[in-house]
mmCIF file of C-alpha atoms and ligand atoms in Angstrom:
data_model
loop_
_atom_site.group_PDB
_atom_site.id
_atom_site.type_symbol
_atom_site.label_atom_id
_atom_site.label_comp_id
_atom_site.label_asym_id
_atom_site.label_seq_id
_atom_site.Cartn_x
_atom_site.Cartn_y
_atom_site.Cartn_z
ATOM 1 C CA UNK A 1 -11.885 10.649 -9.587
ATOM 2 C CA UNK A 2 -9.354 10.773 -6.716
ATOM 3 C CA UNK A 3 -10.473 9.821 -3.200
ATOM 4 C CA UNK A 4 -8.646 12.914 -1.666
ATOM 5 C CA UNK A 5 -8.605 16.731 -2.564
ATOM 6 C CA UNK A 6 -5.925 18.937 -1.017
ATOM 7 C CA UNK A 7 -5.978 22.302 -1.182
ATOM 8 C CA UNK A 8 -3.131 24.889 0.222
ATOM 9 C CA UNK A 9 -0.134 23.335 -0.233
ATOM 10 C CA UNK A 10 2.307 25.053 2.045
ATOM 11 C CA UNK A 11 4.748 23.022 4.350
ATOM 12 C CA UNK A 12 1.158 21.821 6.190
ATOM 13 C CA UNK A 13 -0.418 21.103 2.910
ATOM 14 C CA UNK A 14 1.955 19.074 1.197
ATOM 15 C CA UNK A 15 3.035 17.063 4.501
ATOM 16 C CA UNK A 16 -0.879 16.012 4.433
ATOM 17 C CA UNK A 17 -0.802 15.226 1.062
ATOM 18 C CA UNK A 18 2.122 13.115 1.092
ATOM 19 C CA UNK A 19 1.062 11.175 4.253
ATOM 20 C CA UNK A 20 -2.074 10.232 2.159
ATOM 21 C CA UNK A 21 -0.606 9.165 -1.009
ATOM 22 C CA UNK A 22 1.756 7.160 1.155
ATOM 23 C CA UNK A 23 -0.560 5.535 2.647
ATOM 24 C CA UNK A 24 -1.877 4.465 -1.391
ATOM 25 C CA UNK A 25 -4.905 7.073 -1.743
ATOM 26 C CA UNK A 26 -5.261 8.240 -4.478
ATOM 27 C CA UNK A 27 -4.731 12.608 -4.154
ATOM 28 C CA UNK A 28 -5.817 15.428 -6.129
ATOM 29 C CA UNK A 29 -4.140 19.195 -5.535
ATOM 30 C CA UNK A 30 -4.461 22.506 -5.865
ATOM 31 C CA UNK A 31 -2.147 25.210 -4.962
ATOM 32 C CA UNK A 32 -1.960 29.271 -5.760
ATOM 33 C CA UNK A 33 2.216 28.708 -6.763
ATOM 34 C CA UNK A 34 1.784 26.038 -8.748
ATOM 35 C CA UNK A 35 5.918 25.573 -8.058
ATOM 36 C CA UNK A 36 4.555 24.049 -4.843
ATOM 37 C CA UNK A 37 2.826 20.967 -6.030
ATOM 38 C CA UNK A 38 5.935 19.678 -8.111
ATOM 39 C CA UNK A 39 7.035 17.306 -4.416
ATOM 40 C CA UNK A 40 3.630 15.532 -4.790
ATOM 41 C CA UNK A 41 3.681 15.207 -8.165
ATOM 42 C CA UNK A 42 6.705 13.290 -8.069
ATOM 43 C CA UNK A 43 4.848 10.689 -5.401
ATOM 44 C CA UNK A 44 1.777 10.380 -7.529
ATOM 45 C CA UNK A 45 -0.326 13.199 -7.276
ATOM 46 C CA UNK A 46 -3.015 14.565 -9.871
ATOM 47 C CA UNK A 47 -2.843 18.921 -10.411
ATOM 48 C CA UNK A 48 -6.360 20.203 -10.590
ATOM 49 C CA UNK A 49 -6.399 23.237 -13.137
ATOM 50 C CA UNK A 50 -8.437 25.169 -11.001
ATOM 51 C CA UNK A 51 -10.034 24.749 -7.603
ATOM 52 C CA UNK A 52 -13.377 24.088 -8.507
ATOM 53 C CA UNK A 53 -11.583 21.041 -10.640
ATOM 54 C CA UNK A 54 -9.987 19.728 -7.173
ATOM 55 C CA UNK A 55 -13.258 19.795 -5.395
ATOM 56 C CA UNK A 56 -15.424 18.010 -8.137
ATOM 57 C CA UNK A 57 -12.380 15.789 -8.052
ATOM 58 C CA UNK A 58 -12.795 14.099 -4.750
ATOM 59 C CA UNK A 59 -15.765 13.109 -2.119
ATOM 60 C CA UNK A 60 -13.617 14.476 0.840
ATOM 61 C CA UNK A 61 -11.549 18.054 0.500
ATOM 62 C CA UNK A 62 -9.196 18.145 3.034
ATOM 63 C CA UNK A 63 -8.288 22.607 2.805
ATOM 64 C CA UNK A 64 -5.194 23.703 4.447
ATOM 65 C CA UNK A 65 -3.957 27.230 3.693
ATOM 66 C CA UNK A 66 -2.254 29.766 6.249
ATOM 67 C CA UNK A 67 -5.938 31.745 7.775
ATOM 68 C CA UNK A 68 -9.960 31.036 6.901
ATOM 69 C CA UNK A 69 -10.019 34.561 4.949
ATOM 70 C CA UNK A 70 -7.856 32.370 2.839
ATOM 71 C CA UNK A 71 -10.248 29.681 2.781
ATOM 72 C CA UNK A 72 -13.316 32.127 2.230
ATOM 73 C CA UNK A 73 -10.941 33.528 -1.009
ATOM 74 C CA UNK A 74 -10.319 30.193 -1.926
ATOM 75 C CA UNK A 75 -12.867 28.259 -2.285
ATOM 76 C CA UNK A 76 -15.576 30.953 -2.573
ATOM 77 C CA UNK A 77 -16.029 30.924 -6.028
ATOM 78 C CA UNK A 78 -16.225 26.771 -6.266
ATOM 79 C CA UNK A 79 -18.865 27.096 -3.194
ATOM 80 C CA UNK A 80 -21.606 25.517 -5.609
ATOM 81 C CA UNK A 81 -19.441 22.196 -6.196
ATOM 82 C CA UNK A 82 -18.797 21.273 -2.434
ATOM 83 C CA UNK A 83 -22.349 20.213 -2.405
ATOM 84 C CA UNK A 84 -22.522 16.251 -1.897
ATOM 85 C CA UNK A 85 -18.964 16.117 -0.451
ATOM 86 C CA UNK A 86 -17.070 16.199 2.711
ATOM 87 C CA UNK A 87 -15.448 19.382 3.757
ATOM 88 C CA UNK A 88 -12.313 19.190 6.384
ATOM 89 C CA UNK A 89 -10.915 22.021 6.949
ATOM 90 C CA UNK A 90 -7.366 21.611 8.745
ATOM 91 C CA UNK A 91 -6.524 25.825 8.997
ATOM 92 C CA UNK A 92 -5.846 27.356 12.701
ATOM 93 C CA UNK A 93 -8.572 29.652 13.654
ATOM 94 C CA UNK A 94 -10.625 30.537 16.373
ATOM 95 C CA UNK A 95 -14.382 28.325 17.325
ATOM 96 C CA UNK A 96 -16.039 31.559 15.904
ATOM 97 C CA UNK A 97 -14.721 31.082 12.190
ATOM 98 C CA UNK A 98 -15.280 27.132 12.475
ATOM 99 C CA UNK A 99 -19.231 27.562 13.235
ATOM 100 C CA UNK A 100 -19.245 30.262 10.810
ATOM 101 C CA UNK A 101 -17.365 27.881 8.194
ATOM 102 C CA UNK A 102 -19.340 25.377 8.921
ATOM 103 C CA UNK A 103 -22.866 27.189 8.574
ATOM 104 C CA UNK A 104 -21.468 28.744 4.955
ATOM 105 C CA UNK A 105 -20.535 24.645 4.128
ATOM 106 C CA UNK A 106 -24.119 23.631 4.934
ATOM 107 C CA UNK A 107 -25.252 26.344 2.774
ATOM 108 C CA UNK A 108 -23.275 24.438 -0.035
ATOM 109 C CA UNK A 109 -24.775 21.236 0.549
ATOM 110 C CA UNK A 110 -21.601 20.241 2.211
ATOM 111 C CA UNK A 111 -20.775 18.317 5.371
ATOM 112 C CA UNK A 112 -18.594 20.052 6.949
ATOM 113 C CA UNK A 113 -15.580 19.158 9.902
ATOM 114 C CA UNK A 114 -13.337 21.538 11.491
ATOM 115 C CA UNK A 115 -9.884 20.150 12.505
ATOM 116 C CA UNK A 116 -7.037 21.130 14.603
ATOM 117 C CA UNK A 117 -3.553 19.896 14.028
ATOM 118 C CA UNK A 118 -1.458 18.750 16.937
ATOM 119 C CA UNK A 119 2.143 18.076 15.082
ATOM 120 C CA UNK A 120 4.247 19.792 13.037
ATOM 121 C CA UNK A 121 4.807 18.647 9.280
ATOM 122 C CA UNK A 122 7.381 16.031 9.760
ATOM 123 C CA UNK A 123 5.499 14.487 12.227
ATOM 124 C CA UNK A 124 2.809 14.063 9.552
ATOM 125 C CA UNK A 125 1.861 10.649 8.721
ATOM 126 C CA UNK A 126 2.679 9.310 12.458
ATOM 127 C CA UNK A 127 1.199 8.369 15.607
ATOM 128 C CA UNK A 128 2.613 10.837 17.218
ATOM 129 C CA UNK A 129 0.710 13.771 15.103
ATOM 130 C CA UNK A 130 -2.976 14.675 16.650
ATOM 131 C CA UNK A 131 -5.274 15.679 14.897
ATOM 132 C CA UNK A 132 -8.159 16.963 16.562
ATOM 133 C CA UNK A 133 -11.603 16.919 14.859
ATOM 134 C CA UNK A 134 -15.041 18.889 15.017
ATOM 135 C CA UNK A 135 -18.258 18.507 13.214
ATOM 136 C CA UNK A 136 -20.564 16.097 11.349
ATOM 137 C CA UNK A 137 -20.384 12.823 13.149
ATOM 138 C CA UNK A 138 -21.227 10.507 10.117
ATOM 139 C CA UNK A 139 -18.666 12.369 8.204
ATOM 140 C CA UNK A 140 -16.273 11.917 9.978
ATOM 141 C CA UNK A 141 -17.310 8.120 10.962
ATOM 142 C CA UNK A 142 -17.393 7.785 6.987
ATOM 143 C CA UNK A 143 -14.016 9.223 5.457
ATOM 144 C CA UNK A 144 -12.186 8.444 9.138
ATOM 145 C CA UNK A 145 -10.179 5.413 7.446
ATOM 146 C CA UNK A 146 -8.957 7.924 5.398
ATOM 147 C CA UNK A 147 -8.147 10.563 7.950
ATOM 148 C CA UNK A 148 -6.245 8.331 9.974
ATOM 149 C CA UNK A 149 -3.877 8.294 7.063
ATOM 150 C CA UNK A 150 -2.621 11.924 8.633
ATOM 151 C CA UNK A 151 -1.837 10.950 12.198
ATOM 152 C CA UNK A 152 -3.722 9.859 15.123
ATOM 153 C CA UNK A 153 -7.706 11.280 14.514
ATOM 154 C CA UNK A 154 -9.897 12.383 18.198
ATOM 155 C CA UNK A 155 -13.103 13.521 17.476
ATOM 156 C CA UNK A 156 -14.464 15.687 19.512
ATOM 157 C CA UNK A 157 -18.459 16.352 18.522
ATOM 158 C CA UNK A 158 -20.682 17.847 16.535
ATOM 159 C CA UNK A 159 -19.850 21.731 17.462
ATOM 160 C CA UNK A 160 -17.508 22.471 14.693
ATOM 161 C CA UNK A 161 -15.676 24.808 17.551
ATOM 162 C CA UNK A 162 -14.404 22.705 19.431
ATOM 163 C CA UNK A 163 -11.357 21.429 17.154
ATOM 164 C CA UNK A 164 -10.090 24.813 17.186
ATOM 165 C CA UNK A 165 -11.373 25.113 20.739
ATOM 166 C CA UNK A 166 -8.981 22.023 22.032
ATOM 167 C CA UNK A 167 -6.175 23.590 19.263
ATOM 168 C CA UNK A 168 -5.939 27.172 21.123
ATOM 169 C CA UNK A 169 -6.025 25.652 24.391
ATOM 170 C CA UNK A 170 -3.033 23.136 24.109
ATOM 171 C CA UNK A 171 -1.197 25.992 22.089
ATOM 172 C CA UNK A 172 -2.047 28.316 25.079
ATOM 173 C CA UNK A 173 -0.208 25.421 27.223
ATOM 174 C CA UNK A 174 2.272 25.382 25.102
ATOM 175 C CA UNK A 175 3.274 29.416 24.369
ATOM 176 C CA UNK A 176 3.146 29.657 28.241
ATOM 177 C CA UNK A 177 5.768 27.050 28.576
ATOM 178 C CA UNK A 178 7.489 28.978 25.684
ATOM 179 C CA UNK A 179 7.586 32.092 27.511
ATOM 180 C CA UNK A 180 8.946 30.868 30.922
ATOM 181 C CA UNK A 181 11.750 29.058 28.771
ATOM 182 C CA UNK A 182 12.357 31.911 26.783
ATOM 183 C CA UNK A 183 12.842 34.353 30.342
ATOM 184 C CA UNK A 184 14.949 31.996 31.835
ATOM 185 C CA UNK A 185 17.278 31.603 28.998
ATOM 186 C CA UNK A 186 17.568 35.615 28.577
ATOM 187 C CA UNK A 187 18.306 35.316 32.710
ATOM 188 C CA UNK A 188 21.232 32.883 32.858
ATOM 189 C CA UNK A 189 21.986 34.046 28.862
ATOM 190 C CA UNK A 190 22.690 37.582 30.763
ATOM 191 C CA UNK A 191 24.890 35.954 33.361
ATOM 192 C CA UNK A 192 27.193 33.815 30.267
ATOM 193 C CA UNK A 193 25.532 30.347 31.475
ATOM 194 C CA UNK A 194 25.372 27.999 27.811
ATOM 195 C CA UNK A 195 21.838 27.651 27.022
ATOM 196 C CA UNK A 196 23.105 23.993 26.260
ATOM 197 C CA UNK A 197 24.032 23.576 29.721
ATOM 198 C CA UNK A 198 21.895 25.117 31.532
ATOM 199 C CA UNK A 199 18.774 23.120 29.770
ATOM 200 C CA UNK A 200 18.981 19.788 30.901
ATOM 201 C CA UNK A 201 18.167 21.232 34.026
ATOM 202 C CA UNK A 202 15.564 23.280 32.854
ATOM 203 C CA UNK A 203 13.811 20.082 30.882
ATOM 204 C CA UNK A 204 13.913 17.972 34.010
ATOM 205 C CA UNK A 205 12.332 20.756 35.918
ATOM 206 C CA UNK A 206 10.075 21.124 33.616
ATOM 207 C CA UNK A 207 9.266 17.327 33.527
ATOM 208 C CA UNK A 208 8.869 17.021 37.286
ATOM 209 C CA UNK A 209 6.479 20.097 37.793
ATOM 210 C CA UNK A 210 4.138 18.069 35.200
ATOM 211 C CA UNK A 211 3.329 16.135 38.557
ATOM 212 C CA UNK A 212 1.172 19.016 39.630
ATOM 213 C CA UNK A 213 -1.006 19.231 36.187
ATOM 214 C CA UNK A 214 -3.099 16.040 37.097
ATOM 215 C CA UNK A 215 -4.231 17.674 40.866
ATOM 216 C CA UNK A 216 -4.785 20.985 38.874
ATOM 217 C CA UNK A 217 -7.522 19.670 36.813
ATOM 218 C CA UNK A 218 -9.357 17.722 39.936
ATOM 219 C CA UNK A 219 -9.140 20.988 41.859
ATOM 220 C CA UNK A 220 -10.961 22.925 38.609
ATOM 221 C CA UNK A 221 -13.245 20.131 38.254
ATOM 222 C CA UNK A 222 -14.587 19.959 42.044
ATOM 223 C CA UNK A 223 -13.886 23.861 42.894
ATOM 224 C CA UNK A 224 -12.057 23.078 45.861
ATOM 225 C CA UNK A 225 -8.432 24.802 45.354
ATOM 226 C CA UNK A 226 -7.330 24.141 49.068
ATOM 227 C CA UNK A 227 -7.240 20.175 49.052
ATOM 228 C CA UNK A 228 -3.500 18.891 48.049
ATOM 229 C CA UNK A 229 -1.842 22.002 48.109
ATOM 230 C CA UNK A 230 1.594 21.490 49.387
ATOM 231 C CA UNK A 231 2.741 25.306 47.619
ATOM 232 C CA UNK A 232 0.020 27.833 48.168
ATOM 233 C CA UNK A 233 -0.671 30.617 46.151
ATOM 234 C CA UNK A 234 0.504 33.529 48.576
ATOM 235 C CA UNK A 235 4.035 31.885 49.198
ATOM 236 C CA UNK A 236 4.279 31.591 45.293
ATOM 237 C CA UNK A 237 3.264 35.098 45.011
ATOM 238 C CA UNK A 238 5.811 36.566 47.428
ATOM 239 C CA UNK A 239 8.610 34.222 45.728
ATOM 240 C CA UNK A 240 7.325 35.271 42.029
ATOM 241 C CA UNK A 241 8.643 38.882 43.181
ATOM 242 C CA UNK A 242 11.900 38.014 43.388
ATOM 243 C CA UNK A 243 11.807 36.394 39.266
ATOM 244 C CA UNK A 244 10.977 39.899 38.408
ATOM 245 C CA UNK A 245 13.395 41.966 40.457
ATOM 246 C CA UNK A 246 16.089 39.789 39.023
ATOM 247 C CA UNK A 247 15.285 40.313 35.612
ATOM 248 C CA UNK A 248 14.808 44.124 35.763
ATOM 249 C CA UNK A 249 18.457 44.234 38.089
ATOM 250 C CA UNK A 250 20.043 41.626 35.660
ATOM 251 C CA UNK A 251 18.421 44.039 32.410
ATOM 252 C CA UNK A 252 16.423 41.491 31.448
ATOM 253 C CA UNK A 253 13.012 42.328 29.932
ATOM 254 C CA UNK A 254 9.807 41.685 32.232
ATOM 255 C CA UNK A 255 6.922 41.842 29.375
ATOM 256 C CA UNK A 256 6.530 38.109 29.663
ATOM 257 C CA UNK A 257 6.830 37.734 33.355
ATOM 258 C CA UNK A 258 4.839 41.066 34.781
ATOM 259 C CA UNK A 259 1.428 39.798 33.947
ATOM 260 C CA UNK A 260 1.628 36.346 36.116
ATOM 261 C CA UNK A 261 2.423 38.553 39.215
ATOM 262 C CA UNK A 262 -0.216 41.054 38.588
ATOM 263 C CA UNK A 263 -2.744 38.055 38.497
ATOM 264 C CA UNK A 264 -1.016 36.199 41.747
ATOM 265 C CA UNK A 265 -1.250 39.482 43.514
ATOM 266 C CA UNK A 266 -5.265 39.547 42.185
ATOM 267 C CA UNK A 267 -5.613 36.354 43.581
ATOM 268 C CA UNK A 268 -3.699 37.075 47.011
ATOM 269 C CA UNK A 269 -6.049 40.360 47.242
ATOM 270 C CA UNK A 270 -9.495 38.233 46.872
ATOM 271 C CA UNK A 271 -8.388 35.455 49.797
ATOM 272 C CA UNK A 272 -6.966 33.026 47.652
ATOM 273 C CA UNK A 273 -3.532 33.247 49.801
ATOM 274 C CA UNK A 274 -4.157 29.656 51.277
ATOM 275 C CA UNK A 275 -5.145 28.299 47.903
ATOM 276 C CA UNK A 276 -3.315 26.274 44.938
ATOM 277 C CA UNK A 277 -2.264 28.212 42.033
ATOM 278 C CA UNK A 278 -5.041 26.563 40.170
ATOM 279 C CA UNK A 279 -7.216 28.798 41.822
ATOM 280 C CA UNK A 280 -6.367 31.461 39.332
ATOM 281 C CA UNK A 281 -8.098 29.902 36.370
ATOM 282 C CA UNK A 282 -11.166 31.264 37.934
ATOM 283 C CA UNK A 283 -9.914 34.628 37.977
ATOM 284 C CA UNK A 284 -9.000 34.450 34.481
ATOM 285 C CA UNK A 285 -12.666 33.076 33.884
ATOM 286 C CA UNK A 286 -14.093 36.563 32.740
ATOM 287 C CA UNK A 287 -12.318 39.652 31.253
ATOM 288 C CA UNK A 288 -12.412 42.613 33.775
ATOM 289 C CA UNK A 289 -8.190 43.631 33.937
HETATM 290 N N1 NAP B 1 3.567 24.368 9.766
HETATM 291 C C1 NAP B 1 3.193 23.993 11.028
HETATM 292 O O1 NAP B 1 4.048 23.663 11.880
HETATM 293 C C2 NAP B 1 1.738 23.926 11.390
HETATM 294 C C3 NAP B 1 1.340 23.181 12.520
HETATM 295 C C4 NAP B 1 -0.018 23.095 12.836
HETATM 296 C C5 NAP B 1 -0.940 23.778 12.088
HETATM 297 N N2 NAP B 1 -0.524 24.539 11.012
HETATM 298 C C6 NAP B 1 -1.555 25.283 10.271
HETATM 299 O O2 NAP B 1 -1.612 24.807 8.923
HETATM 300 C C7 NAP B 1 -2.014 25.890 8.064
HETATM 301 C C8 NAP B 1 -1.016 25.986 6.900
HETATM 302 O O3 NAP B 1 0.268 26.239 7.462
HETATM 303 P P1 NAP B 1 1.600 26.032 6.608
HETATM 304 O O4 NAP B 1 2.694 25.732 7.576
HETATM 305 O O5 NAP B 1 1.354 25.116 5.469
HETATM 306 O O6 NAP B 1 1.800 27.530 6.040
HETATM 307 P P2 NAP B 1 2.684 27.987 4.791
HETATM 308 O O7 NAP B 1 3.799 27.011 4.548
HETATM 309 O O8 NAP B 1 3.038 29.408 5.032
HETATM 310 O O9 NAP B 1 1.691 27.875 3.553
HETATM 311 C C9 NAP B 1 0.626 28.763 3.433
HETATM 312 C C10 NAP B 1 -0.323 28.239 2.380
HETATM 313 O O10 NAP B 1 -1.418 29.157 2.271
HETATM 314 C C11 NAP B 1 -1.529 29.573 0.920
HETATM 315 N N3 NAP B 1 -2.034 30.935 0.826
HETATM 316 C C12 NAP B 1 -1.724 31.983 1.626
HETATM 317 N N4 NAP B 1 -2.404 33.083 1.232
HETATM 318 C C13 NAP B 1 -3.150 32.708 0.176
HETATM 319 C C14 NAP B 1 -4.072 33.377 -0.656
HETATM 320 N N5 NAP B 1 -4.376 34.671 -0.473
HETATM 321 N N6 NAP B 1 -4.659 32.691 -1.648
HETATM 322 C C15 NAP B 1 -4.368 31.372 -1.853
HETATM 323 N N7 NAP B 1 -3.501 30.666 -1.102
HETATM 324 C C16 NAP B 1 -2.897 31.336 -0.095
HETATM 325 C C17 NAP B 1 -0.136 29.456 0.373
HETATM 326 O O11 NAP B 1 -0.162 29.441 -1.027
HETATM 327 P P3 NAP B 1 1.163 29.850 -1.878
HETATM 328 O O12 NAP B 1 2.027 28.633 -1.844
HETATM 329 O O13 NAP B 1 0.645 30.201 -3.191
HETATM 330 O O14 NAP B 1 1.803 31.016 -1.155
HETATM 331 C C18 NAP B 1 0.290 28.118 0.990
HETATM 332 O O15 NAP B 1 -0.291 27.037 0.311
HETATM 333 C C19 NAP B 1 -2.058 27.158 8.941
HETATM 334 O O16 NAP B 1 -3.368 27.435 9.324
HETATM 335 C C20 NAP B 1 -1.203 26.764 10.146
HETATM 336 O O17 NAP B 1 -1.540 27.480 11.326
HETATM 337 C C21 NAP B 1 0.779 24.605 10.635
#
C-alpha cells in the first residue's frame, strides 16, 4: 500500500508527485506513456500496471491529466475501486464538471474534492504554490497533512465548484493583465522601443494601479460605485478612445482592446459617467451583448 496515488503524469502530474515523495510519502503512479513515470521512479516511486492497480493502491488519488473527459476516460473503467477512498481531482475545468465529478464519485462510494492549482510546476512543493480546494470537508480535514505536501492548501467548502470557481476567476485576472501587456508591447514593439526597456515601466505601473483593487471590491461589496472615485468612468472612457485609435494608426491589432471600450461606452450610455470603473462588473453581471 502507498499513501498517495497519482494519476496523469504530465509536467503537472509529476511536479505533484515529486513534491510528495519529497516530502517522504510514500507514491504510487500511473501514466498513459509509461516513458513519463521513469523521473519518479528514480525518487522512489511505485508503477501501477494499470489504473485500477493505482487506485486500490492508495486511500487518497490525487488525478491530474490535461481535461475531465480525460478523467471520465481514465478512470471510468476502475470507477468500482474508488469506493472507500479519497478522490482529488487537481484538472482545470469549469464548477459544472466539478459537481458533475463529484456526483459520479459519490456514485462510487468515493469522497470526492475538486482542486484548483494556483502555481506552475516548479513552484510545486512551495509556499508560494496555491492550491485551492472544493468538496468533502472531512476529507479534506483527513488527508490535508498530506496535501499540504503540494503547496499552500485553502479550502473553500463543500460545493465541489467552487475550486474551479476561485481557479477561473484569478485566471480571468490574470489573462486580462496578459492582454493589456501583450497590446502594449505590440504598441511600443511597432514604434522599435526594447520590450526589455520599456517593461520596468510597465511592471511598476502595473504595481501601483494594484492600489485601486482593494476600493474595487468595497465598492462591489456595498453597491455604491461613486464613493472614492478619484478617475470616473466617463473620463476613462473618452481617454480609452485614444488606446484604440493609436493602435489601428500605429497597425496594431485592436481584437484585445475593442471590447473594453464597447463595455465603457455601455456603461457611459446607462449613467454610470460619474461612477468608478468598478461599476462595470455589474454590467458584465448577465449576458445580453
Ligand atoms: N502546467 C501548468 O503550468 C499548470 C498549471 C496549473 C494547472 N494545470 C493543470 O494541470 C493539468 C495537467 O496539466 P499538465 O501541465 O500536466 O499537462 P501536460 O504536461 O500536457 O500533460 C497532460 C497529461 O494528460 C494525459 N492525457 C492527455 N490525454 C489523455 C488521454 N486521452 N488518456 C490518458 N491520459 C491523457 C497525458 O498523458 P500522456 O503523457 O500519455 O500524454 C499527461 O499525463 C491540466 O488540467 C492543467 O490545466 C497545469
Amino acid at each position: 500500500m502507498s499513501d498517495i496515488a497519482v494519476i496523469g503524469l504530465g509536467a503537472m502530474g509529476t511536479a505533484l508527485a515529486e513534491a510528495l515523495l519529497d516530502k517522504g510519502h510514500a507514491v504510487t503512479v500511473w501514466n498513459r506513456s509509461a516513458a513519463k513515470s521513469e523521473v519518479v521512479v528514480a525518487k522512489g516511486a511505485i508503477v501501477a500496471r494499470n489504473v485500477e492497480e493505482a487506485v486500490r493502491s492508495s486511500p487518497l488519488v490525487v488525478v491530474c491529466p490535461l481535461v475531465y473527459d480525460t478523467v471520465h476516460e481514465v478512470l471510468g473503467p476502475a470507477g468500482n475501486a474508488l469506493s472507500g477512498r479519497t478522490m482529488v481531482n487537481l484538472t482545470n475545468g469549469t464548477p459544472e464538471q466539478a459537481r458533475a465529478m463529484s456526483t459520479w464519485a459519490a456514485r462510487c462510494g468515493a469522497d470526492y474534492i475538486d482542486g484548483g492549482i494556483m502555481a506552475v510546476p516548479p513552484m510545486i512543493g512551495g509556499q508560494h504554490a496555491l492550491i485551492l480546494y472544493s468538496g468533502s470537508r472531512q476529507a479534506f480535514d483527513a488527508h490535508a497533512g498530506r496535501l499540504d505536501a503540494l503547496g499552500t492548501s485553502k479550502y473553500l467548502g463543500e460545493d465541489a465548484g467552487l475550486a474551479p470557481l476561485y481557479d477561473i476567476s484569478l485566471l480571468a485576472g490574470m489573462y486580462g493583465l496578459f492582454a493589456g501587456v501583450l497590446q502594449a508591447l505590440a504598441l511600443t514593439g511597432k514604434a522599435g522601443i526594447p520590450a526589455g526597456e520599456f517593461m520596468p515601466l510597465l511592471t511598476s505601473w502595473l504595481k501601483a494601479m494594484q492600489g485601486a483593487l482593494p476600493i474595487w471590491a468595497q465598492q462591489v461589496d456595498s453597491g455604491d460605485h461613486t464613493s472614492n472615485v478619484v478617475s470616473n468612468l466617463g473620463m476613462q472612457a473618452d481617454a480609452y478612445v485614444n488606446l484604440v485609435d493609436a493602435s489601428r494608426a500605429a497597425d496594431v491589432s485592436i481584437e484585445l482592446v475593442l471590447p473594453m471600450q464597447n463595455l465603457m461606452r455601455r456603461g457611459v450610455a446607462a449613467g454610470m459617467a460619474n461612477a468608478d470603473l468598478s461599476s462595470l462588473v455589474g454590467l458584465l453581471s448577465k449576458q445580453d451583448t
